[in-house]
PDB file of C-alpha atoms and ligand atoms in Angstrom:
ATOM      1  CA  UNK M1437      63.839  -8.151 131.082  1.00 42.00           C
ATOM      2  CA  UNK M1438      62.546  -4.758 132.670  1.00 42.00           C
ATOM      3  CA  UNK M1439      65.782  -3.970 134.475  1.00 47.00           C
ATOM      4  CA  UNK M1440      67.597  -5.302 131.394  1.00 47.00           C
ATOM      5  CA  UNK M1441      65.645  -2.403 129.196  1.00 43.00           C
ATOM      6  CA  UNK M1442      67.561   0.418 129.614  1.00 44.00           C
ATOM      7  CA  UNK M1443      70.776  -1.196 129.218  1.00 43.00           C
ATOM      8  CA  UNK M1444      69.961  -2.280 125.982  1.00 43.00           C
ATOM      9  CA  UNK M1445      68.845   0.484 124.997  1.00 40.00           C
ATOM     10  CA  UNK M1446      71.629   2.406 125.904  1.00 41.00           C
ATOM     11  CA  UNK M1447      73.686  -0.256 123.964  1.00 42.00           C
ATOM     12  CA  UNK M1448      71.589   0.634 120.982  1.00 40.00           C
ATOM     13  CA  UNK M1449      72.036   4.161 120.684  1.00 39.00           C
ATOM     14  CA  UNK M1450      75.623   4.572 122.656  1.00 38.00           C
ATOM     15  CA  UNK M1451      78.003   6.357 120.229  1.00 39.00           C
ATOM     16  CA  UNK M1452      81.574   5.983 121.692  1.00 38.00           C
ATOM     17  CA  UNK M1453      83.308   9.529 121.523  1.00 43.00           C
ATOM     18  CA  UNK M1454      85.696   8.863 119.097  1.00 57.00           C
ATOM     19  CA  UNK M1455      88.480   5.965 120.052  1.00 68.00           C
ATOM     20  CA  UNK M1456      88.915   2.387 119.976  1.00 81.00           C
ATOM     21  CA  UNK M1457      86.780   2.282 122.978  1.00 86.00           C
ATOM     22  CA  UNK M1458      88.537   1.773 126.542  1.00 90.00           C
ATOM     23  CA  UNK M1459      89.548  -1.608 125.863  1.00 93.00           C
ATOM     24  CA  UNK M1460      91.295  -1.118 122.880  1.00 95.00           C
ATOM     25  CA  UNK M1461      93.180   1.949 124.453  1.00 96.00           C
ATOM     26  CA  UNK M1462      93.846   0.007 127.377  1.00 97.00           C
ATOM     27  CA  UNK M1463      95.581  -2.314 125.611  1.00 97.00           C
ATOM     28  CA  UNK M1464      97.439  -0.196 123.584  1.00 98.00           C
ATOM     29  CA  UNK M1465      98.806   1.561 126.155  1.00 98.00           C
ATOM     30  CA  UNK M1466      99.625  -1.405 128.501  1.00 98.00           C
ATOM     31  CA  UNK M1467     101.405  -3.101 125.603  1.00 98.00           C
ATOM     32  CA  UNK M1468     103.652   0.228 125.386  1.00 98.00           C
ATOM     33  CA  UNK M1469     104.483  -0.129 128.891  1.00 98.00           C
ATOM     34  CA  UNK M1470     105.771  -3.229 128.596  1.00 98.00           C
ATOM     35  CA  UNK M1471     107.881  -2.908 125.739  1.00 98.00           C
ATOM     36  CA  UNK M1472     109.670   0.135 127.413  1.00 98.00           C
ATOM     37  CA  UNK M1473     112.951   0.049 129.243  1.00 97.00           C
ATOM     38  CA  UNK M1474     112.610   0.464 132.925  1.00 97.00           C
ATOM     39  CA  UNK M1475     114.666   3.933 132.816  1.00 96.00           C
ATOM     40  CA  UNK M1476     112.140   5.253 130.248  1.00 97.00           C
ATOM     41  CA  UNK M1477     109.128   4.108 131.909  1.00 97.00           C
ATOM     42  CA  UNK M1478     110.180   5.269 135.160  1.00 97.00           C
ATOM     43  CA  UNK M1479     110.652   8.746 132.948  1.00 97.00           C
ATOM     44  CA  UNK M1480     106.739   8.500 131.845  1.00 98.00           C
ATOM     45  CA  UNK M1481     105.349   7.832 134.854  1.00 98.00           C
ATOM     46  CA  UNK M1482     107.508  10.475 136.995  1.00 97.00           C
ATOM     47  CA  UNK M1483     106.159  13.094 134.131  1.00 97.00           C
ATOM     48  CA  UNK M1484     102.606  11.609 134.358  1.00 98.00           C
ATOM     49  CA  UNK M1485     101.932  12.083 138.390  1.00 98.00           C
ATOM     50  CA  UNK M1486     102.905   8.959 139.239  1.00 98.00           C
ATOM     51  CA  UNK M1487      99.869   7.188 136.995  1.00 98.00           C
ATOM     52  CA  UNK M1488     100.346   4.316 134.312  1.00 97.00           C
ATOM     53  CA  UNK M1489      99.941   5.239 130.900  1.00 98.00           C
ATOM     54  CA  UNK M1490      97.214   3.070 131.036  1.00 98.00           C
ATOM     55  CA  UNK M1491      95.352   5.217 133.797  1.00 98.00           C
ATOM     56  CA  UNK M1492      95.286   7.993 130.769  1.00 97.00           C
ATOM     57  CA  UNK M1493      94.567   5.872 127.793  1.00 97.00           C
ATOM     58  CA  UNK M1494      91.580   6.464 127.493  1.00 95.00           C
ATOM     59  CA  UNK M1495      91.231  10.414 128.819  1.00 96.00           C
ATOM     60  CA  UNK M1496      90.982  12.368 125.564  1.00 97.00           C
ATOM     61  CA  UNK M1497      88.202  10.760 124.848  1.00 95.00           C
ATOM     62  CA  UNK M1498      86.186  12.650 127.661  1.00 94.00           C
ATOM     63  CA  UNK M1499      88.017  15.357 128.021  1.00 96.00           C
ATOM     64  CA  UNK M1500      87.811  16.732 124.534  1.00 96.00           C
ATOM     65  CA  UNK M1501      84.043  17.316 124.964  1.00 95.00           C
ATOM     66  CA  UNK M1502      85.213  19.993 128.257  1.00 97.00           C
ATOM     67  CA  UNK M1503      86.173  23.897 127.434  1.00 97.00           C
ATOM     68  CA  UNK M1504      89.313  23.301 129.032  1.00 97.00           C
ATOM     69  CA  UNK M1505      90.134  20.422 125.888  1.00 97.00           C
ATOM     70  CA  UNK M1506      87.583  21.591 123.410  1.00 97.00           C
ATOM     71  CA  UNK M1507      90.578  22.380 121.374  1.00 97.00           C
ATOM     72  CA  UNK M1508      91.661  18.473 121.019  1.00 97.00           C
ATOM     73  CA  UNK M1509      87.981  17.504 119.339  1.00 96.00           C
ATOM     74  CA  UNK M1510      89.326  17.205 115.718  1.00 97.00           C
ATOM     75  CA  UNK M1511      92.587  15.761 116.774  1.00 97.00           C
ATOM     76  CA  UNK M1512      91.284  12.163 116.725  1.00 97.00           C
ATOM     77  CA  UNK M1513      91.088  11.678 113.224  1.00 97.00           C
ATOM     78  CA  UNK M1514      91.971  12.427 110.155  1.00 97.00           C
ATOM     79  CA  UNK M1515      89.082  11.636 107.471  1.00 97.00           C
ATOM     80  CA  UNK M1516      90.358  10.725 103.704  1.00 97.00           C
ATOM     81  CA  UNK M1517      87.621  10.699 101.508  1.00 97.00           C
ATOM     82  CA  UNK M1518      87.267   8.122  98.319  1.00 95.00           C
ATOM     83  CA  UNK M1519      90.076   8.437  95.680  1.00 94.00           C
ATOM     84  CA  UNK M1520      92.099  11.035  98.031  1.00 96.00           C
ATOM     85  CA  UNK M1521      95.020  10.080 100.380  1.00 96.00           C
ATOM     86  CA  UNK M1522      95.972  12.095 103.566  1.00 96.00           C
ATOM     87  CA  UNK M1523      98.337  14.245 101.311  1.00 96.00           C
ATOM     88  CA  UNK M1524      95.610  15.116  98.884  1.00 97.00           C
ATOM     89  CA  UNK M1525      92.518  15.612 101.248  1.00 97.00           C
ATOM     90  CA  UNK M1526      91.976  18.577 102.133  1.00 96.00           C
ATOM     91  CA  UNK M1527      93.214  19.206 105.725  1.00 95.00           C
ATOM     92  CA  UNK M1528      91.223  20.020 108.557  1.00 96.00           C
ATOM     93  CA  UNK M1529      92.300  23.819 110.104  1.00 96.00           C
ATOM     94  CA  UNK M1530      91.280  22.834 113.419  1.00 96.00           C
ATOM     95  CA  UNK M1531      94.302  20.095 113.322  1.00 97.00           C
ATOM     96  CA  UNK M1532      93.951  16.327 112.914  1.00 98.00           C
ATOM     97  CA  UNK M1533      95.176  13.030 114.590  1.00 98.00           C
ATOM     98  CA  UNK M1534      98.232  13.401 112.379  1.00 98.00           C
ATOM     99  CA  UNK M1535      99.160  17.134 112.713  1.00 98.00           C
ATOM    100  CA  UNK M1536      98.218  16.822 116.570  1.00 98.00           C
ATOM    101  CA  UNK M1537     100.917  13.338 117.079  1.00 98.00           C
ATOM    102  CA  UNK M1538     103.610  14.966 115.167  1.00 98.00           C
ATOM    103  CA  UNK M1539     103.055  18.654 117.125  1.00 98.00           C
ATOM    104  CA  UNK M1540     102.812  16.755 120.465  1.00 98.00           C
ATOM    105  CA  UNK M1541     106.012  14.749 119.538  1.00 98.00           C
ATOM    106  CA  UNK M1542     108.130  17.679 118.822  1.00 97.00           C
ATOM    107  CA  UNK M1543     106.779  19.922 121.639  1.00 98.00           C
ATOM    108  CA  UNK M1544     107.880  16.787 123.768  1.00 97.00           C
ATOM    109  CA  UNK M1545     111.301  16.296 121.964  1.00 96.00           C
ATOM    110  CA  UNK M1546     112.075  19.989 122.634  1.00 94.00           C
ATOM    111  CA  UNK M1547     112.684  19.133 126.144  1.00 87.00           C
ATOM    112  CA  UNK M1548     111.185  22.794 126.895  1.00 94.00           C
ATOM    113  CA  UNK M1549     108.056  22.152 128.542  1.00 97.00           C
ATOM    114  CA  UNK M1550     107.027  22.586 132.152  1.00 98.00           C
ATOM    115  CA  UNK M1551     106.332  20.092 133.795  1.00 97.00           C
ATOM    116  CA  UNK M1552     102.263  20.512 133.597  1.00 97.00           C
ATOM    117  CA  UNK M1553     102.855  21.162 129.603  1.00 98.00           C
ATOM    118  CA  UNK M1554     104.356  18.054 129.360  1.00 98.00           C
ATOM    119  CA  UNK M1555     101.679  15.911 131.106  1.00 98.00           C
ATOM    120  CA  UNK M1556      99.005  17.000 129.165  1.00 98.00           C
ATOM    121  CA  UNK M1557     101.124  16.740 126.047  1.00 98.00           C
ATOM    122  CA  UNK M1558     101.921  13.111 127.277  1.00 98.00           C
ATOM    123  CA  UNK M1559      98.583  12.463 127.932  1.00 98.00           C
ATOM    124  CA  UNK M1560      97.764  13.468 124.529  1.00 98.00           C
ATOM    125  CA  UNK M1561     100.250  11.098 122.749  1.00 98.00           C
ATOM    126  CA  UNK M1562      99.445   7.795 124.396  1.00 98.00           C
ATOM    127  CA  UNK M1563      95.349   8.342 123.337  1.00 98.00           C
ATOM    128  CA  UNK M1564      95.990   9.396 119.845  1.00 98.00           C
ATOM    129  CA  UNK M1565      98.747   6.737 119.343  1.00 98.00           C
ATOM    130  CA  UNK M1566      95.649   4.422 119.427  1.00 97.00           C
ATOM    131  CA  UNK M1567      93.301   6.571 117.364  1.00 97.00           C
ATOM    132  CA  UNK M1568      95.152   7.160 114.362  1.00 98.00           C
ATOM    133  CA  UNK M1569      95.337   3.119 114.147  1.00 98.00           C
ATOM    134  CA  UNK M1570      91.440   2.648 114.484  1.00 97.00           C
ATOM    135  CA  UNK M1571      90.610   2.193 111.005  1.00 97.00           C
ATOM    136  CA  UNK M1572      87.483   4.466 110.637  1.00 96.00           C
ATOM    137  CA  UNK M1573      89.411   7.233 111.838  1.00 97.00           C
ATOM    138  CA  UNK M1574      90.663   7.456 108.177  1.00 97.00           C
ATOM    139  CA  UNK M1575      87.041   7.205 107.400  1.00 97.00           C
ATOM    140  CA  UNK M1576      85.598   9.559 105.188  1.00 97.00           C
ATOM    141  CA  UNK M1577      84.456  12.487 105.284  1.00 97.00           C
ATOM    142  CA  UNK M1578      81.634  12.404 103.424  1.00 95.00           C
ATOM    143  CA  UNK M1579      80.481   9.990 105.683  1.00 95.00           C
ATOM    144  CA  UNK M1580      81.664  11.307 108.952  1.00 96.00           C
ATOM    145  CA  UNK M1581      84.110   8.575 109.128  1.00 94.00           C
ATOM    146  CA  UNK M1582      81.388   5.364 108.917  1.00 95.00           C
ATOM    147  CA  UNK M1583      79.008   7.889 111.520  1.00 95.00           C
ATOM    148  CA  UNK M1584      76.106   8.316 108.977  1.00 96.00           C
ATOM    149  CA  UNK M1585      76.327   4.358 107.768  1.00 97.00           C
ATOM    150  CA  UNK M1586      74.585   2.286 110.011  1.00 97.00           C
ATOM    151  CA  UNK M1587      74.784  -1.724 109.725  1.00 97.00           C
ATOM    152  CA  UNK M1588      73.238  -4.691 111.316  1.00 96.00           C
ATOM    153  CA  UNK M1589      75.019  -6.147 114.295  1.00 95.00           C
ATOM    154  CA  UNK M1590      73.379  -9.259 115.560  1.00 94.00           C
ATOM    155  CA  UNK M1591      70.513  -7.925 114.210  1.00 89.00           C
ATOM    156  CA  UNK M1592      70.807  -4.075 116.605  1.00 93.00           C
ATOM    157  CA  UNK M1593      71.227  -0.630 114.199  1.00 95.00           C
ATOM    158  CA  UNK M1594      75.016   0.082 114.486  1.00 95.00           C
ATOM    159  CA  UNK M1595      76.756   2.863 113.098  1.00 96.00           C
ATOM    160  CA  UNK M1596      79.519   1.590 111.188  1.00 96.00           C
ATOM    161  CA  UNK M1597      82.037   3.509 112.925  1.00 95.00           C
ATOM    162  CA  UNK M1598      81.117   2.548 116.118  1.00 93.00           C
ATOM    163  CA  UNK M1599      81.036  -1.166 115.357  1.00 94.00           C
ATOM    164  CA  UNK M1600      84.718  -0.609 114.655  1.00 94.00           C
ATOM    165  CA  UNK M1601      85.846   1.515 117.526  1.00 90.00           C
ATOM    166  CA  UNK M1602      83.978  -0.940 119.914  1.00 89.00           C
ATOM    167  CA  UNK M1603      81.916  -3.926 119.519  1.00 91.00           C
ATOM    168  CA  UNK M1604      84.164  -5.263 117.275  1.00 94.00           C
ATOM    169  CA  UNK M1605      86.843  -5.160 119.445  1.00 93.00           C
ATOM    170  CA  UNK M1606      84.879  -6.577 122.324  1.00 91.00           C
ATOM    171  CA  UNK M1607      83.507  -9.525 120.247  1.00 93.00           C
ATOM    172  CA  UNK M1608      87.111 -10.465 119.022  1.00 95.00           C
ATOM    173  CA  UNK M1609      87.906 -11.668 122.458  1.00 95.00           C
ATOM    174  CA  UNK M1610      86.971 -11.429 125.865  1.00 93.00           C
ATOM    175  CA  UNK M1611      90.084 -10.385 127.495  1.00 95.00           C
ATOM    176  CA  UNK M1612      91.007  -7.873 129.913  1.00 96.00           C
ATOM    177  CA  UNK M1613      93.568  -5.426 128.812  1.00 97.00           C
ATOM    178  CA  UNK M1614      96.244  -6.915 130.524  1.00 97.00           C
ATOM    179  CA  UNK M1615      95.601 -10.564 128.812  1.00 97.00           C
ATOM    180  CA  UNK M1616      95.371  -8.580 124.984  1.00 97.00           C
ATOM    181  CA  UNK M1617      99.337  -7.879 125.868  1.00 98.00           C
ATOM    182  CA  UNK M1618      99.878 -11.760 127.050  1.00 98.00           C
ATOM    183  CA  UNK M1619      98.322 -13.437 124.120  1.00 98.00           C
ATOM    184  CA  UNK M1620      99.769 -10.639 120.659  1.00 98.00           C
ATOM    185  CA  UNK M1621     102.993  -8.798 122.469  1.00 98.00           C
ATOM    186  CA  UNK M1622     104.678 -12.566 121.110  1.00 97.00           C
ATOM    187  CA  UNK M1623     106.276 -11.164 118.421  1.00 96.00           C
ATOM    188  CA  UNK M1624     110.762 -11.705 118.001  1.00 97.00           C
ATOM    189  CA  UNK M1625     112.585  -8.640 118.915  1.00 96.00           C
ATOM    190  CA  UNK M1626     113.236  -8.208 114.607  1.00 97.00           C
ATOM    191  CA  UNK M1627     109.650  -8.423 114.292  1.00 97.00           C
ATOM    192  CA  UNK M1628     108.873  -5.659 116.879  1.00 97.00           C
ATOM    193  CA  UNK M1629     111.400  -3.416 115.552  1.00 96.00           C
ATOM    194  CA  UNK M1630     109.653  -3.896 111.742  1.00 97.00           C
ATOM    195  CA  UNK M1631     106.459  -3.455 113.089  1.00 97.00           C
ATOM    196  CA  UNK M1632     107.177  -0.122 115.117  1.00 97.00           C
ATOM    197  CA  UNK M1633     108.507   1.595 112.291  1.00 97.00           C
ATOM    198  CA  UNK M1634     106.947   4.377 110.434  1.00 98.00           C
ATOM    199  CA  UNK M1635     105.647   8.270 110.623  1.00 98.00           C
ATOM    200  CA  UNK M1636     102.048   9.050 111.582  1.00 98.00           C
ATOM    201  CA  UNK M1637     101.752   9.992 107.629  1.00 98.00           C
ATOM    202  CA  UNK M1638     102.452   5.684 107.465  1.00 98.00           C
ATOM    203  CA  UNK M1639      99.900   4.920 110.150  1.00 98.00           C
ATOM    204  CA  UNK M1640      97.179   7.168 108.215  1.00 98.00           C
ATOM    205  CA  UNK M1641      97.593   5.492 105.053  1.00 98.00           C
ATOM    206  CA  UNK M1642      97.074   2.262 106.732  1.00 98.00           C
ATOM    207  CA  UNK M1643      94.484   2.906 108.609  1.00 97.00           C
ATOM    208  CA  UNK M1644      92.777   4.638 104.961  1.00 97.00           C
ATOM    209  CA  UNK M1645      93.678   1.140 103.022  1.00 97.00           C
ATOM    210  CA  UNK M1646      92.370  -0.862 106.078  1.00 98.00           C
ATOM    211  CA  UNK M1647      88.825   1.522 105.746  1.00 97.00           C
ATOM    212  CA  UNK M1648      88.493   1.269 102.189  1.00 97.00           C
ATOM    213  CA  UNK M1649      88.348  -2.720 102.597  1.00 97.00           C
ATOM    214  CA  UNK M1650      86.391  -2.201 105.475  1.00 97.00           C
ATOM    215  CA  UNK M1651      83.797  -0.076 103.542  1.00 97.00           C
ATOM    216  CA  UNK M1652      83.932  -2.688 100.353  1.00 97.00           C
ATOM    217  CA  UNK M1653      82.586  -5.458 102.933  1.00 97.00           C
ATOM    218  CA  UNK M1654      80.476  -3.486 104.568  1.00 97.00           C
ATOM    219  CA  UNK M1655      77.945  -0.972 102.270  1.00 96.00           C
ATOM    220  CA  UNK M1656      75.378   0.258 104.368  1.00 96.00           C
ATOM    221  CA  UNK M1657      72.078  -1.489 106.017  1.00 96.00           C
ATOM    222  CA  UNK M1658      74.534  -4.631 106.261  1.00 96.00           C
ATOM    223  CA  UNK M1659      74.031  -7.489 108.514  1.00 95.00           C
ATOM    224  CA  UNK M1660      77.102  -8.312 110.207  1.00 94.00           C
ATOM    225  CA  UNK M1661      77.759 -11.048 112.516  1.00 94.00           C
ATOM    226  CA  UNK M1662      79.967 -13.789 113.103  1.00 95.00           C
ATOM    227  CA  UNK M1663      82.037 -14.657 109.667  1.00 96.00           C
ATOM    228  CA  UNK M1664      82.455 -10.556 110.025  1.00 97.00           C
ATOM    229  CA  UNK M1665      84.262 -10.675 113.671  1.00 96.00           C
ATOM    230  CA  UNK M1666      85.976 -13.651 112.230  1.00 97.00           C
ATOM    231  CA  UNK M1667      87.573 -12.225 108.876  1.00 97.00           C
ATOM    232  CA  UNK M1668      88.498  -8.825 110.812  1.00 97.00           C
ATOM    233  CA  UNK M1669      89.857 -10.496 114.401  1.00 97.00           C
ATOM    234  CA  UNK M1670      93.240 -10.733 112.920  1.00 98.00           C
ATOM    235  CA  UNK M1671      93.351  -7.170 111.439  1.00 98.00           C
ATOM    236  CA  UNK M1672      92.472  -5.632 114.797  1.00 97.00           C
ATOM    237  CA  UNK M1673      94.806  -7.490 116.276  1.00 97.00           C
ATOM    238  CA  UNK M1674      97.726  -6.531 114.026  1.00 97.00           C
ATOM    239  CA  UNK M1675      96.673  -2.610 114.508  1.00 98.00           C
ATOM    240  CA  UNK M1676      96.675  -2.886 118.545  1.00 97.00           C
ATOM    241  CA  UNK M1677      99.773  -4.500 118.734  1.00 98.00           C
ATOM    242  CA  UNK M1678     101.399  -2.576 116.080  1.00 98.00           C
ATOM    243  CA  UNK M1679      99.716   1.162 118.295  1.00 98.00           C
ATOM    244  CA  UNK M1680     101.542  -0.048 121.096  1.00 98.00           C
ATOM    245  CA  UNK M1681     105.089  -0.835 120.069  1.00 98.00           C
ATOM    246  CA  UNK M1682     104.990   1.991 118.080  1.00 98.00           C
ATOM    247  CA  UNK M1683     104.017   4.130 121.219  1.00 98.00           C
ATOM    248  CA  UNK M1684     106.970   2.913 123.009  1.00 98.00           C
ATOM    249  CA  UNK M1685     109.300   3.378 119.934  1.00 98.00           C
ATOM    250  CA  UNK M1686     108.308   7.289 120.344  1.00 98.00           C
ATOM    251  CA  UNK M1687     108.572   7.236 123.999  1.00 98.00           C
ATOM    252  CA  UNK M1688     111.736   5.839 124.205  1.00 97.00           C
ATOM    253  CA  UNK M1689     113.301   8.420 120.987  1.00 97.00           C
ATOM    254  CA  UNK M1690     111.402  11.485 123.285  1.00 97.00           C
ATOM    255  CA  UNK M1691     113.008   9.878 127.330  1.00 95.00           C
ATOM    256  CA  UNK M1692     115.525   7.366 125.957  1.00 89.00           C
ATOM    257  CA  UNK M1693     118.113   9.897 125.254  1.00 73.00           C
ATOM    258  CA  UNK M1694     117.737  11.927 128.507  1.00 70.00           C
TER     259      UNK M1694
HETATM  260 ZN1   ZN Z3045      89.888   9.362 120.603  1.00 80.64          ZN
END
């Protein structure tokens, strides 16, 4: 129990940067890569040094706290406070996970970056692809995005937006990264197509809809356990999947065509 101390406690007060958490990025980004055509991955990885898209999936997430990214710290999220929308809330002037995908898109789309411009700017995409799908990333503001609302987890003081971005994630199942793509990238070709459709405006708005439920069943000092990881397995399913096709649907309209 002594050597298990610290762990715990670092369990306890561990407050993931701002992101799914690596497994949830992981799998994002490995279910893009497999739903890419072998030209346009080839593409990615030739403009990403030769690494996976999974090797960066989770990188923003760290790198945002150096000088060199410092700029990137307000680009994972977009927070839409109660009885506002993303149009309506004020927007944040440092950017946001919206104004960030759709600036990193078109930079990308221009075809005019070097090649170290592009990297980072790929880099950029695949992580935030993931974060503007995390639910409580359309948290709101008032509440730092579920930061200041901290819940019962088995009994351990969680903030609510943590909970989201990783234990719940975790507790739904026990896969690797690679396995999340086996067992939910089993959708028909129509389905996929449905699914990837949309503008980061969309994905907001869903994520905002998905939070509002999410802070219905949830007010604070709630105790949340396993009829909780039951009723929202399916809904973090849905969002991984749907990050990752939609990831490859904007690879493949940026590399498809060139
Ligand atoms: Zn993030």
């Amino acid at each position: 129990m002594k050597r298990l101390l610290p762990v715990i406690c670092a369990l306890m007060f561990y407050v993931p940067a701002w992101g799914w958490g690596q497994k949830g990025h992981d799998a994002i980004a490995y279910i893009a890569e497999c739903n890419l055509t072998p030209e346009t991955y080839a593409k990615v990885v030739k403009a990403l040094g030769n690494h996976s898209l999974v090797y960066y999936a989770n990188w923003l997430d760290n790198a945002s706290y150096t000088p060199e990214y410092g700029y990137t710290r307000t680009w994972h999220y977009a927070n839409v406070d109660k009885g506002y929308t993303y149009e309506t809330m004020k927007k944040n002037e440092r950017g946001d996970v919206v104004t960030a995908i759709n600036d990193v898109v078109s930079k990308l789309r221009s075809g005019t970056l070097s090649p170290e411009q592009e990297n980072v700017n790929l880099r950029i995409l695949i992580h935030l692809v993931g974060d503007i799908h995390a639910p409580l990333h359309a948290g709101h503001l008032s509440d730092l995005g579920g930061n200041k609302i901290m819940v019962k987890y088995f009994n351990r003081d969680y903030k609510l937006h943590s909970l989201w971005d990783t234990a719940l994630v975790e507790a739904a199942h026990k896969w690797s990264y690679t396995e999340w793509q086996k067992q939910l990238d089993i959708v028909s070709p129509e389905e996929k197509s449905q699914m990837s459709q949309g503008v980061p405006e969309d994905w907001l708005e869903e994520s905002r809809d998905i939070a509002a439920d999410i802070y219905i069943n949830t007010p604070p000092k709630s105790k949340v356990a396993y009829s909780y990881i039951a009723h929202y397995t399916p809904v973090i399913e849905k969002r991984i999947l749907s990050a990752g096709l939609r990831l490859a649907r904007l690879l493949e309209e940026i590399y498809g065509g060139r």
